[in-house]
């Protein structure tokens, strides 16, 4: 993983505030990726890992010279300026720096590691208790078509992902709206595919020697 000059400067800052950084070509361990994924892709993990003393919505010290505390790079970073806009002391400014550095480090770790830890972290999100499988099962039991089944599960999957993304936006500084939109769209599409699959399987196998209806019920059960 190559680092630009700016990232090298950020790495030095990270170490000065107690954050380790990945070196070029370094492969993170499974546990390290899992921890990073829980902080980035799990609403509960993201909430409890927030840096203390982040700026709130109230400015108590109107005389604080925020602009004078920022370096040239920070002054040109619109997202950073938005994150730090309500800071009214240097402690809150440094809290924003620490939070952003940790989030970026987590993203680097996740990108260098395997996909399984991220899947586990997202799968254990409390919002995933919304019964997507139950929605699919009830849709099938009413005799809905393949399209209706896919739309039902797709809508629930997209809705639960939107709720997760909304929660993550409340506890993270570097998450973007574009990233969230991509995740929601992907979840909706995958939900549609999973929702329609049992009906398609049943239709294909009822004409063969395999009991298509029984297999579809087994798929329903596994989804629940």
JSON list of C-alpha atoms in Angstrom, two decimals:
[
{"chain": "A", "resi": 1, "resn": "UNK", "atom": "CA", "xyz": [0.00, 0.00, 0.00]},
{"chain": "A", "resi": 2, "resn": "UNK", "atom": "CA", "xyz": [1.71, 3.16, -1.18]},
{"chain": "A", "resi": 3, "resn": "UNK", "atom": "CA", "xyz": [1.70, 6.34, 0.89]},
{"chain": "A", "resi": 4, "resn": "UNK", "atom": "CA", "xyz": [1.94, 9.85, -0.48]},
{"chain": "A", "resi": 5, "resn": "UNK", "atom": "CA", "xyz": [3.86, 12.60, 1.28]},
{"chain": "A", "resi": 6, "resn": "UNK", "atom": "CA", "xyz": [0.68, 13.77, 2.96]},
{"chain": "A", "resi": 7, "resn": "UNK", "atom": "CA", "xyz": [-0.06, 10.27, 4.24]},
{"chain": "A", "resi": 8, "resn": "UNK", "atom": "CA", "xyz": [3.46, 10.02, 5.60]},
{"chain": "A", "resi": 9, "resn": "UNK", "atom": "CA", "xyz": [2.89, 13.25, 7.48]},
{"chain": "A", "resi": 10, "resn": "UNK", "atom": "CA", "xyz": [-0.42, 11.88, 8.75]},
{"chain": "A", "resi": 11, "resn": "UNK", "atom": "CA", "xyz": [1.34, 8.66, 9.83]},
{"chain": "A", "resi": 12, "resn": "UNK", "atom": "CA", "xyz": [3.77, 10.66, 11.95]},
{"chain": "A", "resi": 13, "resn": "UNK", "atom": "CA", "xyz": [0.85, 12.49, 13.51]},
{"chain": "A", "resi": 14, "resn": "UNK", "atom": "CA", "xyz": [-0.91, 9.18, 14.12]},
{"chain": "A", "resi": 15, "resn": "UNK", "atom": "CA", "xyz": [2.04, 7.82, 16.05]},
{"chain": "A", "resi": 16, "resn": "UNK", "atom": "CA", "xyz": [2.28, 11.06, 18.06]},
{"chain": "A", "resi": 17, "resn": "UNK", "atom": "CA", "xyz": [-1.28, 10.52, 19.31]},
{"chain": "A", "resi": 18, "resn": "UNK", "atom": "CA", "xyz": [-0.88, 6.80, 19.91]},
{"chain": "A", "resi": 19, "resn": "UNK", "atom": "CA", "xyz": [-2.22, 5.33, 16.66]},
{"chain": "A", "resi": 20, "resn": "UNK", "atom": "CA", "xyz": [-0.24, 2.65, 14.85]},
{"chain": "A", "resi": 21, "resn": "UNK", "atom": "CA", "xyz": [-0.33, 2.67, 11.06]},
{"chain": "A", "resi": 22, "resn": "UNK", "atom": "CA", "xyz": [0.13, -0.01, 8.43]},
{"chain": "A", "resi": 23, "resn": "UNK", "atom": "CA", "xyz": [3.42, 0.00, 6.62]},
{"chain": "A", "resi": 24, "resn": "UNK", "atom": "CA", "xyz": [3.62, -0.53, 2.86]},
{"chain": "A", "resi": 25, "resn": "UNK", "atom": "CA", "xyz": [2.92, -4.16, 1.99]},
{"chain": "A", "resi": 26, "resn": "UNK", "atom": "CA", "xyz": [2.00, -5.13, 5.55]},
{"chain": "A", "resi": 27, "resn": "UNK", "atom": "CA", "xyz": [-0.86, -7.64, 5.86]},
{"chain": "A", "resi": 28, "resn": "UNK", "atom": "CA", "xyz": [-3.14, -7.14, 8.88]},
{"chain": "A", "resi": 29, "resn": "UNK", "atom": "CA", "xyz": [-4.08, -10.11, 11.06]},
{"chain": "A", "resi": 30, "resn": "UNK", "atom": "CA", "xyz": [-7.61, -11.51, 11.12]},
{"chain": "A", "resi": 31, "resn": "UNK", "atom": "CA", "xyz": [-8.35, -10.11, 14.60]},
{"chain": "A", "resi": 32, "resn": "UNK", "atom": "CA", "xyz": [-7.09, -6.67, 13.60]},
{"chain": "A", "resi": 33, "resn": "UNK", "atom": "CA", "xyz": [-9.36, -6.63, 10.54]},
{"chain": "A", "resi": 34, "resn": "UNK", "atom": "CA", "xyz": [-12.30, -7.82, 12.64]},
{"chain": "A", "resi": 35, "resn": "UNK", "atom": "CA", "xyz": [-11.82, -5.03, 15.17]},
{"chain": "A", "resi": 36, "resn": "UNK", "atom": "CA", "xyz": [-11.56, -2.42, 12.42]},
{"chain": "A", "resi": 37, "resn": "UNK", "atom": "CA", "xyz": [-14.66, -3.82, 10.70]},
{"chain": "A", "resi": 38, "resn": "UNK", "atom": "CA", "xyz": [-16.69, -3.71, 13.92]},
{"chain": "A", "resi": 39, "resn": "UNK", "atom": "CA", "xyz": [-15.76, -0.05, 14.34]},
{"chain": "A", "resi": 40, "resn": "UNK", "atom": "CA", "xyz": [-16.59, 0.82, 10.73]},
{"chain": "A", "resi": 41, "resn": "UNK", "atom": "CA", "xyz": [-19.46, -1.48, 9.72]},
{"chain": "A", "resi": 42, "resn": "UNK", "atom": "CA", "xyz": [-21.33, -2.20, 12.96]},
{"chain": "A", "resi": 43, "resn": "UNK", "atom": "CA", "xyz": [-23.53, 0.54, 14.47]},
{"chain": "A", "resi": 44, "resn": "UNK", "atom": "CA", "xyz": [-22.92, -0.58, 18.07]},
{"chain": "A", "resi": 45, "resn": "UNK", "atom": "CA", "xyz": [-19.17, -0.99, 17.55]},
{"chain": "A", "resi": 46, "resn": "UNK", "atom": "CA", "xyz": [-18.97, 2.41, 15.87]},
{"chain": "A", "resi": 47, "resn": "UNK", "atom": "CA", "xyz": [-20.90, 4.04, 18.73]},
{"chain": "A", "resi": 48, "resn": "UNK", "atom": "CA", "xyz": [-18.79, 2.69, 21.59]},
{"chain": "A", "resi": 49, "resn": "UNK", "atom": "CA", "xyz": [-15.49, 3.39, 19.80]},
{"chain": "A", "resi": 50, "resn": "UNK", "atom": "CA", "xyz": [-16.07, 7.12, 19.27]},
{"chain": "A", "resi": 51, "resn": "UNK", "atom": "CA", "xyz": [-13.26, 9.38, 20.41]},
{"chain": "A", "resi": 52, "resn": "UNK", "atom": "CA", "xyz": [-14.14, 11.33, 23.59]},
{"chain": "A", "resi": 53, "resn": "UNK", "atom": "CA", "xyz": [-14.46, 15.13, 23.49]},
{"chain": "A", "resi": 54, "resn": "UNK", "atom": "CA", "xyz": [-15.70, 15.42, 19.90]},
{"chain": "A", "resi": 55, "resn": "UNK", "atom": "CA", "xyz": [-17.40, 18.79, 19.18]},
{"chain": "A", "resi": 56, "resn": "UNK", "atom": "CA", "xyz": [-21.06, 19.03, 20.09]},
{"chain": "A", "resi": 57, "resn": "UNK", "atom": "CA", "xyz": [-23.70, 21.34, 18.61]},
{"chain": "A", "resi": 58, "resn": "UNK", "atom": "CA", "xyz": [-23.10, 24.09, 21.18]},
{"chain": "A", "resi": 59, "resn": "UNK", "atom": "CA", "xyz": [-20.25, 26.60, 20.91]},
{"chain": "A", "resi": 60, "resn": "UNK", "atom": "CA", "xyz": [-19.32, 27.65, 24.46]},
{"chain": "A", "resi": 61, "resn": "UNK", "atom": "CA", "xyz": [-16.19, 29.64, 23.62]},
{"chain": "A", "resi": 62, "resn": "UNK", "atom": "CA", "xyz": [-16.85, 32.17, 20.87]},
{"chain": "A", "resi": 63, "resn": "UNK", "atom": "CA", "xyz": [-13.32, 33.62, 21.27]},
{"chain": "A", "resi": 64, "resn": "UNK", "atom": "CA", "xyz": [-11.56, 30.39, 20.25]},
{"chain": "A", "resi": 65, "resn": "UNK", "atom": "CA", "xyz": [-9.41, 30.95, 17.14]},
{"chain": "A", "resi": 66, "resn": "UNK", "atom": "CA", "xyz": [-10.25, 27.74, 15.27]},
{"chain": "A", "resi": 67, "resn": "UNK", "atom": "CA", "xyz": [-8.72, 28.87, 11.96]},
{"chain": "A", "resi": 68, "resn": "UNK", "atom": "CA", "xyz": [-5.44, 29.65, 13.64]},
{"chain": "A", "resi": 69, "resn": "UNK", "atom": "CA", "xyz": [-5.20, 26.10, 15.04]},
{"chain": "A", "resi": 70, "resn": "UNK", "atom": "CA", "xyz": [-5.50, 24.42, 11.63]},
{"chain": "A", "resi": 71, "resn": "UNK", "atom": "CA", "xyz": [-2.65, 23.60, 9.26]},
{"chain": "A", "resi": 72, "resn": "UNK", "atom": "CA", "xyz": [-2.70, 24.38, 5.54]},
{"chain": "A", "resi": 73, "resn": "UNK", "atom": "CA", "xyz": [-3.89, 20.90, 4.55]},
{"chain": "A", "resi": 74, "resn": "UNK", "atom": "CA", "xyz": [-6.77, 20.98, 7.04]},
{"chain": "A", "resi": 75, "resn": "UNK", "atom": "CA", "xyz": [-7.88, 24.40, 5.81]},
{"chain": "A", "resi": 76, "resn": "UNK", "atom": "CA", "xyz": [-8.26, 23.00, 2.28]},
{"chain": "A", "resi": 77, "resn": "UNK", "atom": "CA", "xyz": [-10.17, 19.89, 3.37]},
{"chain": "A", "resi": 78, "resn": "UNK", "atom": "CA", "xyz": [-13.89, 20.67, 3.20]},
{"chain": "A", "resi": 79, "resn": "UNK", "atom": "CA", "xyz": [-14.89, 17.52, 5.06]},
{"chain": "A", "resi": 80, "resn": "UNK", "atom": "CA", "xyz": [-12.44, 18.24, 7.85]},
{"chain": "A", "resi": 81, "resn": "UNK", "atom": "CA", "xyz": [-13.70, 21.82, 8.13]},
{"chain": "A", "resi": 82, "resn": "UNK", "atom": "CA", "xyz": [-17.25, 20.51, 8.39]},
{"chain": "A", "resi": 83, "resn": "UNK", "atom": "CA", "xyz": [-16.24, 18.03, 11.11]},
{"chain": "A", "resi": 84, "resn": "UNK", "atom": "CA", "xyz": [-14.42, 20.65, 13.15]},
{"chain": "A", "resi": 85, "resn": "UNK", "atom": "CA", "xyz": [-16.75, 23.62, 12.59]},
{"chain": "A", "resi": 86, "resn": "UNK", "atom": "CA", "xyz": [-18.30, 23.48, 16.08]},
{"chain": "A", "resi": 87, "resn": "UNK", "atom": "CA", "xyz": [-15.04, 22.96, 17.96]},
{"chain": "A", "resi": 88, "resn": "UNK", "atom": "CA", "xyz": [-14.49, 25.65, 20.58]},
{"chain": "A", "resi": 89, "resn": "UNK", "atom": "CA", "xyz": [-11.19, 24.49, 22.11]},
{"chain": "A", "resi": 90, "resn": "UNK", "atom": "CA", "xyz": [-8.02, 22.66, 21.06]},
{"chain": "A", "resi": 91, "resn": "UNK", "atom": "CA", "xyz": [-9.12, 19.47, 22.86]},
{"chain": "A", "resi": 92, "resn": "UNK", "atom": "CA", "xyz": [-12.10, 19.12, 20.50]},
{"chain": "A", "resi": 93, "resn": "UNK", "atom": "CA", "xyz": [-9.94, 19.91, 17.46]},
{"chain": "A", "resi": 94, "resn": "UNK", "atom": "CA", "xyz": [-7.50, 17.15, 18.43]},
{"chain": "A", "resi": 95, "resn": "UNK", "atom": "CA", "xyz": [-10.42, 14.79, 19.07]},
{"chain": "A", "resi": 96, "resn": "UNK", "atom": "CA", "xyz": [-11.58, 15.31, 15.48]},
{"chain": "A", "resi": 97, "resn": "UNK", "atom": "CA", "xyz": [-8.05, 14.66, 14.22]},
{"chain": "A", "resi": 98, "resn": "UNK", "atom": "CA", "xyz": [-7.79, 11.46, 16.26]},
{"chain": "A", "resi": 99, "resn": "UNK", "atom": "CA", "xyz": [-11.21, 10.19, 15.16]},
{"chain": "A", "resi": 100, "resn": "UNK", "atom": "CA", "xyz": [-10.50, 10.83, 11.49]},
{"chain": "A", "resi": 101, "resn": "UNK", "atom": "CA", "xyz": [-7.06, 9.23, 11.70]},
{"chain": "A", "resi": 102, "resn": "UNK", "atom": "CA", "xyz": [-8.48, 6.13, 13.36]},
{"chain": "A", "resi": 103, "resn": "UNK", "atom": "CA", "xyz": [-11.29, 5.82, 10.82]},
{"chain": "A", "resi": 104, "resn": "UNK", "atom": "CA", "xyz": [-8.82, 6.11, 7.95]},
{"chain": "A", "resi": 105, "resn": "UNK", "atom": "CA", "xyz": [-6.54, 3.54, 9.55]},
{"chain": "A", "resi": 106, "resn": "UNK", "atom": "CA", "xyz": [-9.51, 1.18, 9.94]},
{"chain": "A", "resi": 107, "resn": "UNK", "atom": "CA", "xyz": [-10.41, 1.64, 6.29]},
{"chain": "A", "resi": 108, "resn": "UNK", "atom": "CA", "xyz": [-6.84, 0.86, 5.24]},
{"chain": "A", "resi": 109, "resn": "UNK", "atom": "CA", "xyz": [-6.84, -2.29, 7.39]},
{"chain": "A", "resi": 110, "resn": "UNK", "atom": "CA", "xyz": [-10.17, -3.46, 5.97]},
{"chain": "A", "resi": 111, "resn": "UNK", "atom": "CA", "xyz": [-9.02, -2.87, 2.39]},
{"chain": "A", "resi": 112, "resn": "UNK", "atom": "CA", "xyz": [-5.83, -4.89, 2.98]},
{"chain": "A", "resi": 113, "resn": "UNK", "atom": "CA", "xyz": [-7.50, -7.74, 4.86]},
{"chain": "A", "resi": 114, "resn": "UNK", "atom": "CA", "xyz": [-9.91, -10.52, 3.94]},
{"chain": "A", "resi": 115, "resn": "UNK", "atom": "CA", "xyz": [-13.63, -9.98, 3.38]},
{"chain": "A", "resi": 116, "resn": "UNK", "atom": "CA", "xyz": [-14.81, -12.42, 6.05]},
{"chain": "A", "resi": 117, "resn": "UNK", "atom": "CA", "xyz": [-14.22, -10.16, 9.12]},
{"chain": "A", "resi": 118, "resn": "UNK", "atom": "CA", "xyz": [-16.18, -7.33, 7.48]},
{"chain": "A", "resi": 119, "resn": "UNK", "atom": "CA", "xyz": [-19.02, -9.70, 6.65]},
{"chain": "A", "resi": 120, "resn": "UNK", "atom": "CA", "xyz": [-19.06, -10.90, 10.27]},
{"chain": "A", "resi": 121, "resn": "UNK", "atom": "CA", "xyz": [-19.09, -7.38, 11.70]},
{"chain": "A", "resi": 122, "resn": "UNK", "atom": "CA", "xyz": [-21.93, -6.26, 9.44]},
{"chain": "A", "resi": 123, "resn": "UNK", "atom": "CA", "xyz": [-23.84, -9.49, 10.03]},
{"chain": "A", "resi": 124, "resn": "UNK", "atom": "CA", "xyz": [-23.84, -8.97, 13.82]},
{"chain": "A", "resi": 125, "resn": "UNK", "atom": "CA", "xyz": [-25.25, -5.45, 13.58]},
{"chain": "A", "resi": 126, "resn": "UNK", "atom": "CA", "xyz": [-28.31, -5.16, 15.89]},
{"chain": "A", "resi": 127, "resn": "UNK", "atom": "CA", "xyz": [-30.38, -3.64, 13.08]},
{"chain": "A", "resi": 128, "resn": "UNK", "atom": "CA", "xyz": [-30.06, -6.94, 11.23]},
{"chain": "A", "resi": 129, "resn": "UNK", "atom": "CA", "xyz": [-32.57, -8.40, 13.68]},
{"chain": "A", "resi": 130, "resn": "UNK", "atom": "CA", "xyz": [-35.19, -7.06, 11.27]},
{"chain": "A", "resi": 131, "resn": "UNK", "atom": "CA", "xyz": [-36.67, -10.33, 9.89]},
{"chain": "A", "resi": 132, "resn": "UNK", "atom": "CA", "xyz": [-35.78, -10.26, 6.20]},
{"chain": "A", "resi": 133, "resn": "UNK", "atom": "CA", "xyz": [-36.22, -14.02, 5.96]},
{"chain": "A", "resi": 134, "resn": "UNK", "atom": "CA", "xyz": [-39.62, -13.83, 7.66]},
{"chain": "A", "resi": 135, "resn": "UNK", "atom": "CA", "xyz": [-40.76, -11.29, 5.11]},
{"chain": "A", "resi": 136, "resn": "UNK", "atom": "CA", "xyz": [-39.67, -13.61, 2.32]},
{"chain": "A", "resi": 137, "resn": "UNK", "atom": "CA", "xyz": [-41.46, -16.57, 3.87]},
{"chain": "A", "resi": 138, "resn": "UNK", "atom": "CA", "xyz": [-44.74, -14.71, 4.37]},
{"chain": "A", "resi": 139, "resn": "UNK", "atom": "CA", "xyz": [-44.56, -13.45, 0.80]},
{"chain": "A", "resi": 140, "resn": "UNK", "atom": "CA", "xyz": [-44.14, -16.96, -0.54]},
{"chain": "A", "resi": 141, "resn": "UNK", "atom": "CA", "xyz": [-46.94, -18.36, 1.64]},
{"chain": "A", "resi": 142, "resn": "UNK", "atom": "CA", "xyz": [-49.40, -15.91, 0.08]},
{"chain": "A", "resi": 143, "resn": "UNK", "atom": "CA", "xyz": [-48.49, -17.26, -3.35]},
{"chain": "A", "resi": 144, "resn": "UNK", "atom": "CA", "xyz": [-46.80, -14.09, -4.54]},
{"chain": "A", "resi": 145, "resn": "UNK", "atom": "CA", "xyz": [-45.01, -14.05, -7.87]},
{"chain": "A", "resi": 146, "resn": "UNK", "atom": "CA", "xyz": [-41.23, -14.17, -8.31]},
{"chain": "A", "resi": 147, "resn": "UNK", "atom": "CA", "xyz": [-41.13, -10.41, -8.89]},
{"chain": "A", "resi": 148, "resn": "UNK", "atom": "CA", "xyz": [-43.19, -9.63, -5.78]},
{"chain": "A", "resi": 149, "resn": "UNK", "atom": "CA", "xyz": [-41.05, -11.96, -3.67]},
{"chain": "A", "resi": 150, "resn": "UNK", "atom": "CA", "xyz": [-37.86, -10.30, -4.87]},
{"chain": "A", "resi": 151, "resn": "UNK", "atom": "CA", "xyz": [-39.23, -6.80, -4.36]},
{"chain": "A", "resi": 152, "resn": "UNK", "atom": "CA", "xyz": [-40.35, -7.62, -0.81]},
{"chain": "A", "resi": 153, "resn": "UNK", "atom": "CA", "xyz": [-36.99, -8.92, 0.38]},
{"chain": "A", "resi": 154, "resn": "UNK", "atom": "CA", "xyz": [-35.11, -6.29, -1.62]},
{"chain": "A", "resi": 155, "resn": "UNK", "atom": "CA", "xyz": [-37.09, -3.49, 0.05]},
{"chain": "A", "resi": 156, "resn": "UNK", "atom": "CA", "xyz": [-36.47, -4.88, 3.55]},
{"chain": "A", "resi": 157, "resn": "UNK", "atom": "CA", "xyz": [-32.75, -5.42, 2.87]},
{"chain": "A", "resi": 158, "resn": "UNK", "atom": "CA", "xyz": [-32.38, -1.89, 1.49]},
{"chain": "A", "resi": 159, "resn": "UNK", "atom": "CA", "xyz": [-34.36, -0.45, 4.40]},
{"chain": "A", "resi": 160, "resn": "UNK", "atom": "CA", "xyz": [-32.31, -2.19, 7.09]},
{"chain": "A", "resi": 161, "resn": "UNK", "atom": "CA", "xyz": [-29.07, -1.17, 5.34]},
{"chain": "A", "resi": 162, "resn": "UNK", "atom": "CA", "xyz": [-30.29, 2.44, 5.17]},
{"chain": "A", "resi": 163, "resn": "UNK", "atom": "CA", "xyz": [-30.93, 2.33, 8.93]},
{"chain": "A", "resi": 164, "resn": "UNK", "atom": "CA", "xyz": [-27.43, 0.97, 9.52]},
{"chain": "A", "resi": 165, "resn": "UNK", "atom": "CA", "xyz": [-25.86, 3.64, 7.32]},
{"chain": "A", "resi": 166, "resn": "UNK", "atom": "CA", "xyz": [-27.82, 6.38, 9.12]},
{"chain": "A", "resi": 167, "resn": "UNK", "atom": "CA", "xyz": [-26.47, 5.11, 12.45]},
{"chain": "A", "resi": 168, "resn": "UNK", "atom": "CA", "xyz": [-22.91, 4.96, 11.14]},
{"chain": "A", "resi": 169, "resn": "UNK", "atom": "CA", "xyz": [-23.14, 8.53, 9.84]},
{"chain": "A", "resi": 170, "resn": "UNK", "atom": "CA", "xyz": [-24.00, 9.67, 13.36]},
{"chain": "A", "resi": 171, "resn": "UNK", "atom": "CA", "xyz": [-20.84, 8.16, 14.83]},
{"chain": "A", "resi": 172, "resn": "UNK", "atom": "CA", "xyz": [-18.27, 8.56, 12.02]},
{"chain": "A", "resi": 173, "resn": "UNK", "atom": "CA", "xyz": [-16.62, 11.58, 10.44]},
{"chain": "A", "resi": 174, "resn": "UNK", "atom": "CA", "xyz": [-15.26, 10.22, 7.15]},
{"chain": "A", "resi": 175, "resn": "UNK", "atom": "CA", "xyz": [-18.25, 8.21, 5.90]},
{"chain": "A", "resi": 176, "resn": "UNK", "atom": "CA", "xyz": [-19.69, 9.72, 2.71]},
{"chain": "A", "resi": 177, "resn": "UNK", "atom": "CA", "xyz": [-23.20, 9.83, 1.31]},
{"chain": "A", "resi": 178, "resn": "UNK", "atom": "CA", "xyz": [-21.98, 8.22, -1.92]},
{"chain": "A", "resi": 179, "resn": "UNK", "atom": "CA", "xyz": [-20.55, 5.27, 0.01]},
{"chain": "A", "resi": 180, "resn": "UNK", "atom": "CA", "xyz": [-23.85, 4.80, 1.84]},
{"chain": "A", "resi": 181, "resn": "UNK", "atom": "CA", "xyz": [-25.89, 5.05, -1.36]},
{"chain": "A", "resi": 182, "resn": "UNK", "atom": "CA", "xyz": [-23.77, 2.32, -2.94]},
{"chain": "A", "resi": 183, "resn": "UNK", "atom": "CA", "xyz": [-24.19, 0.03, 0.07]},
{"chain": "A", "resi": 184, "resn": "UNK", "atom": "CA", "xyz": [-27.96, 0.53, 0.15]},
{"chain": "A", "resi": 185, "resn": "UNK", "atom": "CA", "xyz": [-28.34, -0.14, -3.58]},
{"chain": "A", "resi": 186, "resn": "UNK", "atom": "CA", "xyz": [-26.18, -3.27, -3.36]},
{"chain": "A", "resi": 187, "resn": "UNK", "atom": "CA", "xyz": [-28.17, -4.58, -0.38]},
{"chain": "A", "resi": 188, "resn": "UNK", "atom": "CA", "xyz": [-31.46, -3.99, -2.19]},
{"chain": "A", "resi": 189, "resn": "UNK", "atom": "CA", "xyz": [-30.24, -5.82, -5.29]},
{"chain": "A", "resi": 190, "resn": "UNK", "atom": "CA", "xyz": [-28.90, -8.76, -3.29]},
{"chain": "A", "resi": 191, "resn": "UNK", "atom": "CA", "xyz": [-32.15, -8.91, -1.32]},
{"chain": "A", "resi": 192, "resn": "UNK", "atom": "CA", "xyz": [-34.14, -9.11, -4.55]},
{"chain": "A", "resi": 193, "resn": "UNK", "atom": "CA", "xyz": [-31.97, -11.95, -5.81]},
{"chain": "A", "resi": 194, "resn": "UNK", "atom": "CA", "xyz": [-32.29, -13.90, -2.56]},
{"chain": "A", "resi": 195, "resn": "UNK", "atom": "CA", "xyz": [-36.02, -13.24, -2.41]},
{"chain": "A", "resi": 196, "resn": "UNK", "atom": "CA", "xyz": [-36.68, -14.51, -5.91]},
{"chain": "A", "resi": 197, "resn": "UNK", "atom": "CA", "xyz": [-34.34, -17.52, -5.81]},
{"chain": "A", "resi": 198, "resn": "UNK", "atom": "CA", "xyz": [-36.59, -20.00, -3.92]},
{"chain": "A", "resi": 199, "resn": "UNK", "atom": "CA", "xyz": [-39.49, -19.34, -6.28]},
{"chain": "A", "resi": 200, "resn": "UNK", "atom": "CA", "xyz": [-37.27, -19.83, -9.31]},
{"chain": "A", "resi": 201, "resn": "UNK", "atom": "CA", "xyz": [-35.84, -23.06, -7.87]},
{"chain": "A", "resi": 202, "resn": "UNK", "atom": "CA", "xyz": [-39.31, -24.36, -7.08]},
{"chain": "A", "resi": 203, "resn": "UNK", "atom": "CA", "xyz": [-40.52, -23.59, -10.60]},
{"chain": "A", "resi": 204, "resn": "UNK", "atom": "CA", "xyz": [-37.55, -25.28, -12.21]},
{"chain": "A", "resi": 205, "resn": "UNK", "atom": "CA", "xyz": [-37.62, -28.42, -10.08]},
{"chain": "A", "resi": 206, "resn": "UNK", "atom": "CA", "xyz": [-41.32, -29.17, -9.83]},
{"chain": "A", "resi": 207, "resn": "UNK", "atom": "CA", "xyz": [-41.11, -30.53, -13.38]},
{"chain": "A", "resi": 208, "resn": "UNK", "atom": "CA", "xyz": [-38.21, -32.83, -12.51]},
{"chain": "A", "resi": 209, "resn": "UNK", "atom": "CA", "xyz": [-37.79, -35.79, -10.20]},
{"chain": "A", "resi": 210, "resn": "UNK", "atom": "CA", "xyz": [-36.68, -33.47, -7.36]},
{"chain": "A", "resi": 211, "resn": "UNK", "atom": "CA", "xyz": [-39.41, -32.23, -5.00]},
{"chain": "A", "resi": 212, "resn": "UNK", "atom": "CA", "xyz": [-39.23, -28.51, -5.81]},
{"chain": "A", "resi": 213, "resn": "UNK", "atom": "CA", "xyz": [-41.83, -27.50, -3.24]},
{"chain": "A", "resi": 214, "resn": "UNK", "atom": "CA", "xyz": [-39.99, -29.28, -0.44]},
{"chain": "A", "resi": 215, "resn": "UNK", "atom": "CA", "xyz": [-36.67, -27.71, -1.48]},
{"chain": "A", "resi": 216, "resn": "UNK", "atom": "CA", "xyz": [-38.23, -24.24, -1.58]},
{"chain": "A", "resi": 217, "resn": "UNK", "atom": "CA", "xyz": [-39.52, -24.74, 1.97]},
{"chain": "A", "resi": 218, "resn": "UNK", "atom": "CA", "xyz": [-36.03, -25.72, 3.10]},
{"chain": "A", "resi": 219, "resn": "UNK", "atom": "CA", "xyz": [-34.63, -22.54, 1.54]},
{"chain": "A", "resi": 220, "resn": "UNK", "atom": "CA", "xyz": [-37.37, -20.50, 3.28]},
{"chain": "A", "resi": 221, "resn": "UNK", "atom": "CA", "xyz": [-36.41, -22.11, 6.59]},
{"chain": "A", "resi": 222, "resn": "UNK", "atom": "CA", "xyz": [-32.71, -21.38, 6.13]},
{"chain": "A", "resi": 223, "resn": "UNK", "atom": "CA", "xyz": [-33.48, -17.73, 5.29]},
{"chain": "A", "resi": 224, "resn": "UNK", "atom": "CA", "xyz": [-35.55, -17.37, 8.48]}
]
